[in-house]
Amino acid sequence: MKIIDIEDRAQEVIKDAKKADKELDKRVKDESLKLHDDIVRKMEAKNATLREIEEKDADKRIEAVTLDMEKHLSELEGKYAENKDRWVNDIVENIIGR
């Protein structure tokens, strides 16, 4: 009878150990999924932040290039207005040979 009692308790211990092992596996998987989801969420947030920073930087660069282009265009238009008559005269004189 004692042997049967010991065997029953041993079986119960094994059963409890298997149950605990399954629960531990489930908790590890759940925690792993949670960590993965957290990492993905943080990564997406950082990507969005970086994208926003890059877009702002690109907008600033575009604005600077546009301002520089407008400045140079204005300078060229000023030179043209200032010198167009002289340039036309020089070209005409070069063509007709005066």
GROMACS .gro file of N, CA and C in nm:
model
  294
    1MET      N    1   0.081  -0.119   0.000
    1MET     CA    2   0.000   0.000   0.000
    1MET      C    3   0.086   0.126   0.000
    2LYS      N    4   0.193   0.121   0.079
    2LYS     CA    5   0.284   0.235   0.085
    2LYS      C    6   0.343   0.262  -0.053
    3ILE      N    7   0.377   0.157  -0.123
    3ILE     CA    8   0.437   0.172  -0.256
    3ILE      C    9   0.336   0.238  -0.351
    4ILE      N   10   0.212   0.198  -0.341
    4ILE     CA   11   0.109   0.256  -0.426
    4ILE      C   12   0.091   0.404  -0.391
    5ASP      N   13   0.092   0.436  -0.262
    5ASP     CA   14   0.083   0.576  -0.218
    5ASP      C   15   0.200   0.658  -0.272
    6ILE      N   16   0.318   0.605  -0.261
    6ILE     CA   17   0.438   0.674  -0.310
    6ILE      C   18   0.430   0.693  -0.461
    7GLU      N   19   0.384   0.587  -0.528
    7GLU     CA   20   0.368   0.595  -0.675
    7GLU      C   21   0.265   0.701  -0.712
    8ASP      N   22   0.155   0.706  -0.640
    8ASP     CA   23   0.051   0.807  -0.667
    8ASP      C   24   0.106   0.948  -0.645
    9ARG      N   25   0.179   0.966  -0.535
    9ARG     CA   26   0.238   1.099  -0.509
    9ARG      C   27   0.342   1.134  -0.615
   10ALA      N   28   0.418   1.037  -0.658
   10ALA     CA   29   0.518   1.060  -0.762
   10ALA      C   30   0.449   1.102  -0.892
   11GLN      N   31   0.342   1.032  -0.925
   11GLN     CA   32   0.267   1.066  -1.046
   11GLN      C   33   0.209   1.208  -1.034
   12GLU      N   34   0.161   1.241  -0.916
   12GLU     CA   35   0.105   1.375  -0.893
   12GLU      C   36   0.215   1.481  -0.908
   13VAL      N   37   0.332   1.453  -0.854
   13VAL     CA   38   0.445   1.546  -0.865
   13VAL      C   39   0.484   1.563  -1.012
   14ILE      N   40   0.490   1.454  -1.085
   14ILE     CA   41   0.523   1.460  -1.229
   14ILE      C   42   0.418   1.540  -1.304
   15LYS      N   43   0.291   1.514  -1.271
   15LYS     CA   44   0.182   1.585  -1.335
   15LYS      C   45   0.192   1.735  -1.307
   16ASP      N   46   0.218   1.771  -1.180
   16ASP     CA   47   0.234   1.912  -1.142
   16ASP      C   48   0.355   1.974  -1.213
   17ALA      N   49   0.463   1.899  -1.224
   17ALA     CA   50   0.583   1.950  -1.290
   17ALA      C   51   0.557   1.975  -1.438
   18LYS      N   52   0.486   1.883  -1.503
   18LYS     CA   53   0.452   1.901  -1.645
   18LYS      C   54   0.362   2.023  -1.663
   19LYS      N   55   0.265   2.036  -1.571
   19LYS     CA   56   0.174   2.151  -1.578
   19LYS      C   57   0.252   2.281  -1.560
   20ALA      N   58   0.342   2.283  -1.462
   20ALA     CA   59   0.424   2.402  -1.437
   20ALA      C   60   0.512   2.431  -1.558
   21ASP      N   61   0.565   2.326  -1.619
   21ASP     CA   62   0.649   2.343  -1.738
   21ASP      C   63   0.570   2.405  -1.853
   22LYS      N   64   0.447   2.356  -1.873
   22LYS     CA   65   0.362   2.411  -1.979
   22LYS      C   66   0.328   2.557  -1.950
   23GLU      N   67   0.297   2.586  -1.824
   23GLU     CA   68   0.264   2.724  -1.786
   23GLU      C   69   0.385   2.816  -1.808
   24LEU      N   70   0.502   2.765  -1.771
   24LEU     CA   71   0.623   2.843  -1.790
   24LEU      C   72   0.648   2.868  -1.939
   25ASP      N   73   0.631   2.764  -2.021
   25ASP     CA   74   0.646   2.780  -2.167
   25ASP      C   75   0.550   2.887  -2.219
   26LYS      N   76   0.424   2.880  -2.173
   26LYS     CA   77   0.324   2.977  -2.218
   26LYS      C   78   0.362   3.118  -2.175
   27ARG      N   79   0.406   3.134  -2.050
   27ARG     CA   80   0.446   3.266  -2.002
   27ARG      C   81   0.566   3.319  -2.080
   28VAL      N   82   0.662   3.231  -2.109
   28VAL     CA   83   0.780   3.273  -2.186
   28VAL      C   84   0.738   3.317  -2.326
   29LYS      N   85   0.650   3.240  -2.391
   29LYS     CA   86   0.602   3.276  -2.525
   29LYS      C   87   0.525   3.407  -2.521
   30ASP      N   88   0.436   3.421  -2.421
   30ASP     CA   89   0.358   3.544  -2.409
   30ASP      C   90   0.449   3.665  -2.386
   31GLU      N   91   0.545   3.650  -2.299
   31GLU     CA   92   0.638   3.759  -2.270
   31GLU      C   93   0.723   3.792  -2.393
   32SER      N   94   0.764   3.688  -2.463
   32SER     CA   95   0.843   3.708  -2.585
   32SER      C   96   0.762   3.785  -2.689
   33LEU      N   97   0.636   3.748  -2.707
   33LEU     CA   98   0.549   3.820  -2.801
   33LEU      C   99   0.529   3.964  -2.757
   34LYS      N  100   0.510   3.983  -2.628
   34LYS     CA  101   0.491   4.119  -2.575
   34LYS      C  102   0.616   4.203  -2.601
   35LEU      N  103   0.734   4.147  -2.573
   35LEU     CA  104   0.859   4.219  -2.597
   35LEU      C  105   0.875   4.250  -2.746
   36HIS      N  106   0.844   4.153  -2.829
   36HIS     CA  107   0.853   4.174  -2.974
   36HIS      C  108   0.761   4.287  -3.018
   37ASP      N  109   0.637   4.285  -2.969
   37ASP     CA  110   0.541   4.389  -3.004
   37ASP      C  111   0.588   4.527  -2.955
   38ASP      N  112   0.644   4.531  -2.833
   38ASP     CA  113   0.696   4.657  -2.780
   38ASP      C  114   0.811   4.709  -2.866
   39ILE      N  115   0.899   4.619  -2.905
   39ILE     CA  116   1.013   4.660  -2.989
   39ILE      C  117   0.965   4.711  -3.123
   40VAL      N  118   0.871   4.641  -3.183
   40VAL     CA  119   0.816   4.685  -3.313
   40VAL      C  120   0.749   4.821  -3.298
   41ARG      N  121   0.671   4.838  -3.194
   41ARG     CA  122   0.602   4.966  -3.171
   41ARG      C  123   0.703   5.080  -3.152
   42LYS      N  124   0.807   5.056  -3.072
   42LYS     CA  125   0.909   5.158  -3.051
   42LYS      C  126   0.983   5.188  -3.181
   43MET      N  127   1.013   5.084  -3.257
   43MET     CA  128   1.084   5.101  -3.383
   43MET      C  129   0.999   5.185  -3.480
   44GLU      N  130   0.870   5.156  -3.487
   44GLU     CA  131   0.782   5.233  -3.574
   44GLU      C  132   0.773   5.378  -3.530
   45ALA      N  133   0.770   5.401  -3.400
   45ALA     CA  134   0.765   5.538  -3.348
   45ALA      C  135   0.894   5.612  -3.383
   46LYS      N  136   1.008   5.545  -3.368
   46LYS     CA  137   1.136   5.608  -3.402
   46LYS      C  138   1.143   5.636  -3.552
   47ASN      N  139   1.096   5.542  -3.632
   47ASN     CA  140   1.096   5.562  -3.777
   47ASN      C  141   1.012   5.683  -3.814
   48ALA      N  142   0.896   5.695  -3.751
   48ALA     CA  143   0.809   5.810  -3.779
   48ALA      C  144   0.877   5.940  -3.739
   49THR      N  145   0.943   5.939  -3.624
   49THR     CA  146   1.014   6.057  -3.577
   49THR      C  147   1.128   6.092  -3.672
   50LEU      N  148   1.206   5.991  -3.711
   50LEU     CA  149   1.316   6.015  -3.804
   50LEU      C  150   1.266   6.065  -3.939
   51ARG      N  151   1.157   6.007  -3.986
   51ARG     CA  152   1.099   6.051  -4.114
   51ARG      C  153   1.058   6.198  -4.105
   52GLU      N  154   0.996   6.235  -3.993
   52GLU     CA  155   0.954   6.374  -3.973
   52GLU      C  156   1.075   6.468  -3.970
   53ILE      N  157   1.179   6.426  -3.901
   53ILE     CA  158   1.301   6.507  -3.894
   53ILE      C  159   1.363   6.523  -4.032
   54GLU      N  160   1.371   6.412  -4.106
   54GLU     CA  161   1.428   6.415  -4.242
   54GLU      C  162   1.345   6.505  -4.334
   55GLU      N  163   1.213   6.497  -4.323
   55GLU     CA  164   1.127   6.581  -4.407
   55GLU      C  165   1.145   6.728  -4.374
   56LYS      N  166   1.155   6.761  -4.246
   56LYS     CA  167   1.177   6.900  -4.206
   56LYS      C  168   1.312   6.949  -4.258
   57ASP      N  169   1.414   6.864  -4.246
   57ASP     CA  170   1.547   6.900  -4.296
   57ASP      C  171   1.544   6.920  -4.447
   58ALA      N  172   1.475   6.832  -4.518
   58ALA     CA  173   1.465   6.845  -4.664
   58ALA      C  174   1.391   6.974  -4.700
   59ASP      N  175   1.284   7.005  -4.627
   59ASP     CA  176   1.211   7.129  -4.653
   59ASP      C  177   1.299   7.252  -4.633
   60LYS      N  178   1.382   7.249  -4.528
   60LYS     CA  179   1.473   7.361  -4.502
   60LYS      C  180   1.574   7.374  -4.615
   61ARG      N  181   1.626   7.260  -4.660
   61ARG     CA  182   1.725   7.265  -4.770
   61ARG      C  183   1.661   7.315  -4.899
   62ILE      N  184   1.540   7.269  -4.927
   62ILE     CA  185   1.469   7.315  -5.047
   62ILE      C  186   1.446   7.465  -5.039
   63GLU      N  187   1.406   7.512  -4.922
   63GLU     CA  188   1.383   7.656  -4.904
   63GLU      C  189   1.511   7.735  -4.925
   64ALA      N  190   1.623   7.685  -4.872
   64ALA     CA  191   1.751   7.754  -4.888
   64ALA      C  192   1.792   7.757  -5.035
   65VAL      N  193   1.776   7.646  -5.105
   65VAL     CA  194   1.811   7.641  -5.247
   65VAL      C  195   1.722   7.735  -5.327
   66THR      N  196   1.593   7.737  -5.294
   66THR     CA  197   1.499   7.824  -5.364
   66THR      C  198   1.535   7.971  -5.343
   67LEU      N  199   1.568   8.007  -5.219
   67LEU     CA  200   1.607   8.146  -5.191
   67LEU      C  201   1.734   8.183  -5.265
   68ASP      N  202   1.831   8.090  -5.268
   68ASP     CA  203   1.956   8.115  -5.339
   68ASP      C  204   1.930   8.131  -5.488
   69MET      N  205   1.845   8.045  -5.544
   69MET     CA  206   1.812   8.052  -5.686
   69MET      C  207   1.743   8.185  -5.717
   70GLU      N  208   1.650   8.226  -5.632
   70GLU     CA  209   1.580   8.353  -5.654
   70GLU      C  210   1.676   8.471  -5.647
   71LYS      N  211   1.772   8.464  -5.556
   71LYS     CA  212   1.873   8.570  -5.543
   71LYS      C  213   1.955   8.580  -5.671
   72HIS      N  214   2.003   8.465  -5.721
   72HIS     CA  215   2.084   8.465  -5.842
   72HIS      C  216   2.002   8.509  -5.964
   73LEU      N  217   1.879   8.466  -5.970
   73LEU     CA  218   1.792   8.506  -6.081
   73LEU      C  219   1.769   8.657  -6.078
   74SER      N  220   1.749   8.710  -5.961
   74SER     CA  221   1.730   8.855  -5.946
   74SER      C  222   1.856   8.930  -5.990
   75GLU      N  223   1.973   8.878  -5.952
   75GLU     CA  224   2.099   8.940  -5.992
   75GLU      C  225   2.115   8.936  -6.144
   76LEU      N  226   2.081   8.822  -6.205
   76LEU     CA  227   2.090   8.810  -6.351
   76LEU      C  228   1.994   8.906  -6.420
   77GLU      N  229   1.873   8.916  -6.369
   77GLU     CA  230   1.777   9.009  -6.427
   77GLU      C  231   1.825   9.153  -6.414
   78GLY      N  232   1.888   9.186  -6.303
   78GLY     CA  233   1.944   9.320  -6.283
   78GLY      C  234   2.056   9.348  -6.382
   79LYS      N  235   2.145   9.249  -6.401
   79LYS     CA  236   2.254   9.266  -6.497
   79LYS      C  237   2.199   9.281  -6.638
   80TYR      N  238   2.097   9.203  -6.670
   80TYR     CA  239   2.037   9.212  -6.802
   80TYR      C  240   1.978   9.350  -6.824
   81ALA      N  241   1.900   9.397  -6.727
   81ALA     CA  242   1.837   9.529  -6.740
   81ALA      C  243   1.942   9.638  -6.751
   82GLU      N  244   2.050   9.624  -6.680
   82GLU     CA  245   2.156   9.725  -6.678
   82GLU      C  246   2.238   9.725  -6.807
   83ASN      N  247   2.261   9.608  -6.864
   83ASN     CA  248   2.355   9.596  -6.975
   83ASN      C  249   2.294   9.560  -7.109
   84LYS      N  250   2.163   9.537  -7.119
   84LYS     CA  251   2.105   9.485  -7.242
   84LYS      C  252   2.129   9.575  -7.362
   85ASP      N  253   2.115   9.706  -7.344
   85ASP     CA  254   2.135   9.797  -7.457
   85ASP      C  255   2.280   9.792  -7.505
   86ARG      N  256   2.374   9.792  -7.414
   86ARG     CA  257   2.516   9.786  -7.452
   86ARG      C  258   2.547   9.655  -7.523
   87TRP      N  259   2.491   9.542  -7.471
   87TRP     CA  260   2.516   9.412  -7.532
   87TRP      C  261   2.457   9.406  -7.675
   88VAL      N  262   2.338   9.460  -7.691
   88VAL     CA  263   2.278   9.463  -7.825
   88VAL      C  264   2.365   9.544  -7.919
   89ASN      N  265   2.411   9.661  -7.874
   89ASN     CA  266   2.498   9.744  -7.957
   89ASN      C  267   2.629   9.673  -7.991
   90ASP      N  268   2.689   9.608  -7.892
   90ASP     CA  269   2.813   9.534  -7.917
   90ASP      C  270   2.792   9.424  -8.020
   91ILE      N  271   2.683   9.351  -8.010
   91ILE     CA  272   2.654   9.242  -8.102
   91ILE      C  273   2.633   9.297  -8.244
   92VAL      N  274   2.556   9.404  -8.254
   92VAL     CA  275   2.531   9.466  -8.385
   92VAL      C  276   2.661   9.515  -8.445
   93GLU      N  277   2.744   9.582  -8.367
   93GLU     CA  278   2.872   9.633  -8.417
   93GLU      C  279   2.964   9.520  -8.462
   94ASN      N  280   2.963   9.410  -8.387
   94ASN     CA  281   3.046   9.295  -8.425
   94ASN      C  282   2.997   9.231  -8.555
   95ILE      N  283   2.865   9.232  -8.575
   95ILE     CA  284   2.808   9.172  -8.697
   95ILE      C  285   2.836   9.260  -8.819
   96ILE      N  286   2.814   9.389  -8.805
   96ILE     CA  287   2.830   9.475  -8.922
   96ILE      C  288   2.974   9.525  -8.937
   97GLY      N  289   3.056   9.498  -8.842
   97GLY     CA  290   3.199   9.524  -8.853
   97GLY      C  291   3.242   9.666  -8.827
   98ARG      N  292   3.181   9.738  -8.745
   98ARG     CA  293   3.222   9.876  -8.714
   98ARG      C  294   3.326   9.883  -8.609
   0.00000   0.00000   0.00000
